[in-house]
Amino acid sequence: MLGTTDLHGNLFNWDYYLDREFDDFAHNDVGLAKISTLVSQVRADVGRHRTLVLDAGDTIQGTPLAYYYAKVEPITRAHVHPMAAAMNAIGYTAAAVGNHEFNYGLRVLRTFERQLEFPLLAANAVDVTTGLPAFQPYVVKTVWRTGGPPVRVGILGLTNPGIAVWDRAHVEGVLTFPGLVEQALHWVPEVRAKSDLVVVVAHSGADLSSSLGDQVPFPENCAELVAETVPGIDAVLVGHAHVEIPQRFVVNKVTGRPVLLTEPLFWGKRMSLMEFDLRHDGRWELVASRSSVLPTASVPEDPRIVRLLRHDHDKVVSYVNARIGTCAGAMSAARSRFEDTPALRFINHVQALEVAKSTSLPVVSLCAPFNRAAAIPAGEVSFRDVAGLYIFDNTLVGVRLTGAQLRDLLEESARYFRQVPDAGPFSAAEVSADVPDYNFDIAYGLTAPLTYDIDISRPAGSRIVGLAHDGVPVPDSFEFAVAVNNYRQAGGGDFPHIASAPVLHDQRQEIRQLLIDWVKAAGVLDPADFTGVDWRLVAGGVPVEISTNE
């Protein structure tokens, strides 16, 4: 059994933002074209009839290719999504629905689903009207053997309850998302009765954790808990967490039997290989299981996939390289986690301008350093240069917050850093806590500076020092209009106050497109227009010295 997860629109080994082959510090490769080669190799070794290919979700969002075929030239019955075409050509058996499948709305998702030649599974995506699963909950595949009875493999799909929060605008009143454990307890007995081997494909991280706080009563990541709690499962293909688990065994607390877990690295950097030894003595019995991960960097792209989808890829390359303006000087986001940079101030400025059209309150904007590699060059500027600053398909929302609430929010953001004894120097790793970059929000005042220090010599929760607006300390009761993205406003990251704050602006404007439109209208992007130091990273009032050589 072969498994992928979190492909996020990676078809070829290509970085659309840098306009060159993909490469990272570990020299990984990405994409379904390389996955196809690995699948073919395994099938050649063991026989196609003895292999199944699964995916654990997050397939149609994450690259300009994914954006293009959802927004610029949306997929139709006549035009198959490149990711669907590639997965069909590879011969996938089944896939779980990921949370990012919902980002472009249910119409795009349902069109993608119809284009697949295999089932899209989600037992815990429930139709509000009928109370029944809105997607096929499971499938049973028969693996035929020469000279012996066939093996029936049951595959149950589970998705993430966080969809109810992150994509509320698309699913509220239409779908609900019960917990993975609860739904597995309901469905696994039915699948087990029809199967000799039961595999769960779960778009949920292995280790118990959640970024949702108390917004939903179910954990975001709980694949290991499912394996421990629900009897009758033999293996779990894990997704969502973007971590690599070559092989892990969890003992089920009811049966005492080991359950195999594996998660391949995201974007098609790895493929999981699960192997099951079964013995037939009146019925099939699982004797042993094991798994490993295979790197795509070790193989070439499958020329069959390249030939099939080169035209779709080339259209996206042309689109992202189109000139939209010029830049008076290079703008890099490399140090945006540690200092106030023109790159992040530009994002915040454009967000704040839009929200200011809907309110008379003073406007503050929040954004995070999404892409450490983002850099707009001096000279001609293309779509991909600006899009690299904002790699997520978020929309803009404006909410009303008091000064006290804004301070609480910035305190939550400041948890991004570890506590340090002095001002350093430090490496980036030494000051960075285990918090994703997209959960470090930086604030900016539109018509007057919003200034503050983040004192990381202090414990988390007491780090925001000297919060002031236009040079005046911010009173607790003072009111701001705050520009944020829809992920944060929906509760993503479990920041305080945002999800319950009154909404002042929500026109479903894509932030990335607002940035592009601003550059097109201005003609010239000048870093000097966005230079300033409104926030500082300090220790005891002394600026912290950080090297970003990681």
XYZ file of C-alpha atoms in Angstrom:
550
model
C 0.000 0.000 0.000
C 1.454 3.349 -1.116
C 0.579 6.694 0.441
C 0.955 10.411 -0.174
C -0.447 13.423 1.642
C -0.514 17.217 1.583
C 0.434 17.455 -2.082
C -0.859 21.056 -2.088
C -1.013 21.509 -5.833
C 2.520 20.275 -6.524
C 2.373 18.597 -9.901
C 5.937 18.972 -11.173
C 9.231 19.606 -9.403
C 8.844 23.334 -9.960
C 8.907 26.473 -7.811
C 6.509 28.912 -9.484
C 7.583 31.754 -7.209
C 11.267 31.430 -8.144
C 10.598 30.253 -11.725
C 12.970 27.319 -11.500
C 13.148 23.712 -10.381
C 12.192 23.258 -6.762
C 15.001 22.950 -4.230
C 15.233 23.351 -0.468
C 17.968 23.172 2.141
C 17.651 19.370 2.257
C 17.557 19.131 -1.573
C 14.129 17.508 -1.606
C 12.106 17.232 -4.788
C 8.332 17.582 -5.025
C 5.370 16.714 -7.185
C 3.088 14.010 -8.489
C 5.213 13.416 -11.584
C 7.937 12.054 -9.326
C 5.465 10.169 -7.145
C 4.303 8.444 -10.339
C 7.798 7.102 -10.956
C 8.007 5.699 -7.406
C 4.597 4.060 -7.776
C 5.665 2.450 -11.053
C 8.844 1.122 -9.474
C 6.985 -0.510 -6.582
C 4.408 -1.989 -8.934
C 7.182 -3.407 -11.076
C 8.728 -5.022 -7.989
C 5.627 -6.586 -6.434
C 2.966 -6.540 -9.151
C 0.350 -3.884 -9.864
C -2.422 -6.210 -8.660
C -0.846 -6.312 -5.203
C -0.658 -2.534 -4.674
C -3.118 0.147 -3.625
C -2.363 3.898 -3.744
C -3.886 6.271 -1.165
C -3.733 9.989 -0.366
C -4.537 11.689 2.948
C -5.749 15.040 1.621
C -4.915 18.705 0.909
C -4.519 18.313 -2.829
C -6.006 21.304 -4.666
C -4.570 24.326 -2.830
C -1.057 25.606 -2.223
C 0.664 26.588 -5.497
C -0.064 29.074 -8.281
C -1.097 26.052 -10.359
C -3.787 25.219 -7.803
C -4.891 28.868 -7.657
C -4.978 29.217 -11.447
C -7.322 26.288 -11.985
C -9.627 27.417 -9.173
C -9.756 31.170 -9.801
C -8.242 32.228 -13.126
C -9.411 29.396 -15.356
C -11.674 27.379 -13.055
C -11.991 23.690 -13.773
C -15.101 22.521 -15.602
C -16.492 19.215 -16.776
C -14.527 19.720 -19.982
C -11.268 20.780 -18.320
C -9.974 18.314 -15.753
C -7.927 19.662 -12.848
C -4.229 18.840 -13.458
C -3.987 17.208 -10.030
C -7.022 15.025 -10.803
C -5.621 14.124 -14.218
C -2.278 13.122 -12.716
C -3.823 11.085 -9.888
C -6.107 9.327 -12.365
C -3.162 8.520 -14.599
C -1.192 7.146 -11.646
C -4.171 5.034 -10.646
C -4.961 6.133 -7.105
C -7.318 3.864 -5.157
C -8.845 6.444 -2.788
C -8.129 9.774 -1.111
C -9.288 11.536 2.025
C -10.708 15.041 1.879
C -8.314 17.606 3.376
C -9.266 20.894 5.000
C -7.690 22.914 2.182
C -9.974 21.184 -0.320
C -12.677 23.578 0.918
C -10.704 26.807 0.388
C -12.189 27.539 -3.027
C -15.734 26.626 -2.077
C -17.910 23.583 -2.520
C -18.485 24.078 -6.253
C -14.780 23.695 -7.062
C -14.468 20.791 -4.637
C -17.455 18.935 -6.070
C -16.186 19.499 -9.618
C -12.796 18.100 -8.610
C -14.513 15.144 -6.938
C -16.482 14.314 -10.088
C -13.290 14.376 -12.141
C -11.590 11.727 -10.025
C -11.678 8.102 -11.128
C -11.505 7.010 -7.480
C -13.545 7.939 -4.386
C -12.928 11.004 -2.246
C -13.562 9.870 1.343
C -14.693 11.720 4.467
C -16.846 9.826 6.952
C -16.966 12.824 9.310
C -18.064 15.476 6.797
C -21.793 15.363 7.468
C -24.626 16.974 5.513
C -26.590 19.260 7.843
C -29.896 18.497 6.138
C -29.726 14.704 5.961
C -27.339 13.902 8.807
C -25.508 11.553 6.435
C -21.893 11.722 5.201
C -21.585 14.298 2.419
C -18.774 12.253 0.886
C -18.345 8.513 0.571
C -17.221 7.331 4.035
C -15.263 4.258 2.960
C -14.492 1.884 0.127
C -13.652 -1.828 0.125
C -11.174 -2.909 -2.538
C -10.528 -6.505 -3.512
C -6.916 -7.532 -4.078
C -6.924 -10.694 -6.184
C -4.294 -13.375 -5.675
C -3.195 -16.207 -7.902
C -4.007 -19.587 -6.378
C -5.733 -18.248 -3.258
C -8.710 -16.284 -1.991
C -8.762 -12.512 -2.559
C -7.966 -10.018 0.198
C -10.627 -7.413 0.952
C -9.119 -4.085 2.027
C -11.397 -1.555 3.736
C -10.313 2.086 3.499
C -12.044 4.623 5.781
C -11.515 8.348 5.176
C -11.561 10.965 7.944
C -11.045 14.712 7.613
C -10.331 17.576 9.977
C -12.978 19.134 12.276
C -11.168 22.461 11.950
C -12.823 22.944 8.550
C -15.872 24.222 10.434
C -13.691 27.089 11.691
C -11.181 27.701 8.901
C -13.709 27.598 6.053
C -16.818 28.673 7.905
C -17.827 30.941 5.019
C -18.098 27.930 2.703
C -19.527 25.255 5.008
C -21.619 26.939 7.710
C -25.186 25.668 7.556
C -24.215 23.107 4.917
C -21.776 20.675 6.521
C -20.703 19.729 10.028
C -17.503 17.938 11.026
C -17.770 15.575 14.018
C -14.649 14.238 15.697
C -12.441 11.604 14.099
C -12.564 9.229 17.069
C -16.336 9.457 17.363
C -16.931 8.770 13.687
C -14.316 6.019 13.520
C -16.076 4.254 16.404
C -19.253 4.363 14.332
C -17.839 3.325 10.943
C -14.934 0.956 11.620
C -17.158 -1.957 12.777
C -19.058 -1.760 9.488
C -15.853 -1.612 7.453
C -14.286 -4.414 9.523
C -17.258 -6.720 8.876
C -16.640 -6.392 5.143
C -12.836 -6.458 5.149
C -9.802 -8.564 5.923
C -7.577 -5.516 6.396
C -8.710 -2.052 7.561
C -6.756 1.116 6.809
C -7.779 4.602 7.918
C -6.733 7.569 5.790
C -6.859 10.527 8.167
C -6.259 14.182 7.425
C -5.215 14.752 11.034
C -1.760 14.776 12.590
C -0.585 11.840 14.660
C 0.200 13.619 17.929
C -2.678 14.974 20.017
C -2.807 18.756 19.597
C -5.065 21.526 18.344
C -4.861 25.134 17.197
C -8.616 25.476 17.629
C -8.857 26.027 21.377
C -12.463 25.566 22.501
C -13.963 26.607 19.162
C -14.813 23.002 18.330
C -15.172 20.140 20.834
C -12.824 17.843 18.892
C -9.025 17.863 18.550
C -7.406 18.947 15.297
C -4.660 16.302 15.393
C -5.573 12.889 16.812
C -4.640 10.096 14.383
C -2.723 8.254 17.097
C -5.689 8.560 19.460
C -7.903 6.998 16.771
C -5.477 4.070 16.479
C -5.355 3.645 20.268
C -9.078 3.958 20.902
C -10.934 2.359 18.012
C -10.636 -1.445 17.715
C -10.390 -3.049 14.313
C -7.909 -0.710 12.592
C -4.728 -2.215 11.144
C -2.989 0.930 9.848
C -3.391 4.697 9.543
C -2.055 6.893 6.745
C -1.604 10.240 8.497
C -1.811 13.728 6.976
C -2.226 17.426 7.787
C 0.706 17.946 10.183
C 3.460 18.189 7.524
C 5.833 15.991 9.522
C 7.499 12.771 8.492
C 6.693 9.502 10.260
C 8.407 6.620 8.451
C 6.992 4.037 10.864
C 5.256 4.167 14.236
C 3.300 1.518 16.098
C 0.509 2.281 18.553
C -1.066 -0.429 20.718
C -4.853 -0.433 20.590
C -6.161 -0.275 24.156
C -9.113 -2.580 23.427
C -7.492 -5.364 21.401
C -3.874 -5.060 22.516
C -2.850 -5.312 18.859
C -0.306 -2.960 17.251
C -1.557 -0.445 14.709
C 0.849 0.906 12.076
C 1.044 4.678 11.472
C 2.987 6.458 8.749
C 3.058 9.978 7.315
C 5.130 10.886 4.252
C 6.618 14.346 3.944
C 4.376 16.944 2.309
C 4.252 18.236 -1.329
C 5.228 14.842 -2.695
C 8.693 14.941 -1.135
C 8.147 11.381 0.098
C 5.855 8.435 -0.502
C 4.981 6.003 2.273
C 5.351 2.301 1.523
C 3.260 0.084 3.806
C 3.691 -3.684 3.617
C 1.325 -6.240 5.161
C 1.986 -9.935 5.673
C -1.204 -11.983 5.895
C -1.849 -15.658 6.569
C -4.942 -17.568 5.457
C -6.338 -20.194 7.792
C -10.029 -20.210 7.013
C -9.845 -16.409 7.001
C -7.136 -13.835 6.474
C -5.114 -12.812 9.532
C -2.596 -9.978 9.668
C 0.741 -11.422 10.787
C 3.045 -8.405 10.480
C 3.175 -4.907 9.038
C 5.884 -2.360 8.405
C 6.391 0.934 6.608
C 9.061 3.223 5.255
C 9.210 6.433 3.240
C 10.710 6.714 -0.235
C 12.233 10.039 -1.398
C 11.171 11.492 -4.727
C 14.564 13.195 -5.101
C 16.029 9.807 -6.019
C 13.916 9.385 -9.183
C 13.117 11.346 -12.369
C 9.702 12.704 -13.247
C 7.478 10.255 -15.064
C 7.566 11.370 -18.741
C 4.006 10.124 -19.162
C 2.738 12.631 -16.569
C 4.937 15.372 -18.010
C 3.550 14.848 -21.512
C -0.014 14.723 -20.229
C 0.085 17.962 -18.256
C 2.942 20.072 -19.653
C 0.468 22.423 -21.354
C -1.427 23.116 -18.113
C 1.855 23.785 -16.321
C 3.160 26.101 -19.058
C 0.004 28.218 -18.914
C 0.597 28.813 -15.204
C 4.269 29.655 -15.754
C 3.277 32.286 -18.331
C 0.619 33.671 -15.987
C 2.892 34.076 -12.961
C 5.710 35.627 -14.999
C 3.538 38.371 -16.490
C 4.903 41.856 -15.704
C 2.671 43.966 -13.430
C 4.982 46.886 -12.555
C 8.442 47.840 -11.344
C 10.203 48.050 -7.983
C 12.588 50.877 -7.091
C 14.683 48.592 -4.874
C 14.788 45.003 -3.705
C 12.362 44.037 -0.924
C 13.096 40.867 1.044
C 11.036 39.132 3.716
C 14.026 37.157 5.032
C 14.258 39.077 8.332
C 10.573 39.866 8.747
C 10.271 37.546 11.751
C 12.776 39.620 13.705
C 12.483 43.200 12.520
C 10.108 45.649 10.860
C 10.637 45.260 7.094
C 9.222 47.125 4.086
C 7.969 43.805 2.684
C 5.567 43.158 5.596
C 4.699 46.843 5.953
C 3.616 46.798 2.294
C 1.197 43.922 2.960
C -0.180 45.600 6.047
C -0.515 48.952 4.271
C -2.603 47.494 1.441
C -4.820 45.558 3.878
C -5.343 48.664 6.019
C -6.232 50.839 3.008
C -9.080 48.502 2.090
C -10.515 48.235 5.591
C -10.324 52.019 5.998
C -12.937 52.298 3.223
C -15.492 50.695 5.568
C -14.878 52.535 8.847
C -14.005 55.845 10.472
C -12.083 54.146 13.286
C -8.269 54.276 13.279
C -7.065 51.236 11.323
C -4.454 48.745 12.407
C -3.428 45.841 10.189
C -1.997 42.449 11.104
C -0.087 40.049 8.882
C 2.433 37.259 9.297
C 5.761 36.491 7.564
C 4.388 33.621 5.504
C 7.350 33.027 3.212
C 10.917 33.452 4.436
C 12.218 33.146 0.858
C 9.991 35.921 -0.529
C 11.865 38.706 -2.291
C 10.688 41.313 -4.780
C 13.637 42.279 -7.010
C 14.603 45.737 -8.143
C 13.381 46.415 -11.657
C 10.516 44.612 -13.357
C 8.000 42.966 -11.045
C 5.873 39.966 -12.003
C 2.804 38.335 -10.532
C 4.992 35.651 -8.948
C 7.232 38.216 -7.235
C 4.307 39.794 -5.372
C 2.448 36.503 -4.892
C 5.539 35.088 -3.173
C 4.961 37.522 -0.305
C 1.491 36.088 0.282
C 1.378 32.380 -0.509
C -2.023 31.620 1.039
C -5.427 32.124 -0.574
C -6.787 34.215 2.288
C -9.391 36.945 2.083
C -9.462 40.240 3.974
C -11.666 40.883 7.013
C -11.882 43.961 9.244
C -12.993 43.625 12.868
C -13.411 45.995 15.825
C -11.093 45.469 18.796
C -10.364 47.490 21.915
C -6.868 48.466 22.953
C -6.900 45.787 25.658
C -7.979 43.147 23.162
C -5.308 44.194 20.678
C -2.677 43.956 23.418
C -3.889 40.441 24.296
C -3.664 39.454 20.650
C -0.101 40.767 20.333
C 0.843 38.891 23.505
C -0.416 35.690 21.890
C 1.599 36.474 18.780
C 4.726 37.028 20.880
C 4.624 33.381 21.968
C 6.415 32.817 18.668
C 9.674 33.464 20.556
C 11.558 31.574 23.229
C 12.500 33.395 26.414
C 16.142 34.539 26.363
C 18.429 35.899 29.130
C 19.874 38.857 27.214
C 20.132 40.521 23.820
C 22.395 37.907 22.286
C 23.652 37.474 19.632
C 21.504 34.411 18.842
C 20.754 32.241 15.865
C 17.203 32.293 14.562
C 16.642 28.773 15.900
C 17.682 29.834 19.415
C 14.922 32.440 19.698
C 12.178 30.672 17.724
C 9.618 28.630 19.661
C 7.669 25.761 18.144
C 5.095 28.055 16.514
C 4.398 28.259 12.758
C 5.431 31.475 11.017
C 1.816 32.059 9.976
C 0.895 32.423 13.652
C 3.239 35.361 14.259
C 1.184 38.467 13.509
C 2.891 41.842 13.120
C 0.910 45.055 13.629
C 0.956 48.282 11.603
C -0.952 51.549 11.975
C -2.280 53.142 8.790
C -2.690 56.876 9.513
C -0.502 56.927 12.633
C 2.197 54.519 13.832
C 1.278 51.698 16.204
C 4.521 51.198 18.126
C 5.535 48.509 20.598
C 8.436 46.378 21.812
C 8.385 42.589 22.165
C 10.588 41.898 25.203
C 11.579 38.237 24.940
C 13.558 38.312 28.182
C 10.115 38.253 29.810
C 7.853 35.189 30.033
C 5.160 34.693 27.420
C 2.046 36.686 28.251
C 3.903 39.775 29.491
C 6.093 40.753 26.544
C 4.304 43.665 24.864
C 5.912 46.861 26.160
C 5.072 50.469 25.369
C 2.092 49.888 23.092
C 1.274 53.309 21.685
C -0.745 54.843 18.841
C 0.624 58.066 17.358
C 2.982 58.287 20.322
C 0.216 58.032 22.939
C -0.130 54.940 25.175
C -3.128 52.900 24.019
C -5.983 52.979 26.572
C -7.748 49.662 27.205
C -11.062 51.048 25.985
C -9.740 52.682 22.805
C -11.248 51.139 19.659
C -9.489 50.127 16.452
C -10.570 48.659 13.167
C -8.192 45.731 12.702
C -7.432 44.224 9.289
C -6.799 40.473 9.419
C -7.116 37.507 7.094
C -10.144 35.225 7.130
C -8.128 32.355 8.657
C -7.324 34.440 11.718
C -10.806 35.975 11.929
C -12.356 32.494 11.794
C -10.280 31.470 14.811
C -7.225 29.980 13.138
C -4.335 29.860 15.592
C -6.759 30.294 18.515
C -5.898 33.967 18.998
C -8.037 35.755 21.611
C -11.008 38.004 20.773
C -10.715 37.885 16.959
C -13.328 35.204 16.249
C -16.005 36.940 18.369
C -15.186 40.535 17.373
C -17.761 42.594 15.437
C -17.053 42.444 11.698
C -16.656 45.822 9.965
C -15.414 44.736 6.544
C -15.806 41.433 4.673
C -16.041 41.677 0.904
C -14.282 38.339 0.223
C -11.316 40.156 -1.357
C -8.266 37.946 -1.849
C -5.340 39.612 -0.113
C -2.819 38.408 -2.676
C -4.898 39.931 -5.480
C -5.186 43.212 -3.563
C -1.379 43.381 -3.438
C -1.109 42.670 -7.160
C -3.802 45.223 -7.996
C -2.035 47.848 -5.867
C 1.237 47.358 -7.769
C -0.574 47.457 -11.112
C -2.323 50.705 -10.175
C 0.780 52.360 -8.707
C 3.099 51.201 -11.460
C 6.103 51.505 -9.148
C 6.647 49.841 -5.778
C 9.192 51.808 -3.749
C 10.559 50.254 -0.525
C 11.293 53.748 0.754
C 7.546 54.328 1.042
C 7.322 51.446 3.525
C 10.393 52.044 5.640
C 9.951 52.408 9.383
C 10.513 50.826 12.782
C 7.173 50.552 14.558
C 8.001 47.379 16.485
C 11.235 45.992 17.916
C 12.421 42.685 19.344
C 14.217 43.491 22.596
C 15.569 41.972 25.795
C 15.322 44.367 28.720
C 14.909 47.248 26.289
C 18.038 46.355 24.278
C 17.480 45.264 20.646
C 18.077 41.541 20.225
C 20.786 40.563 17.740
C 19.791 37.628 15.546
C 21.499 35.859 12.684
C 19.135 34.250 10.164
C 21.716 31.738 8.964
C 19.818 28.579 9.892
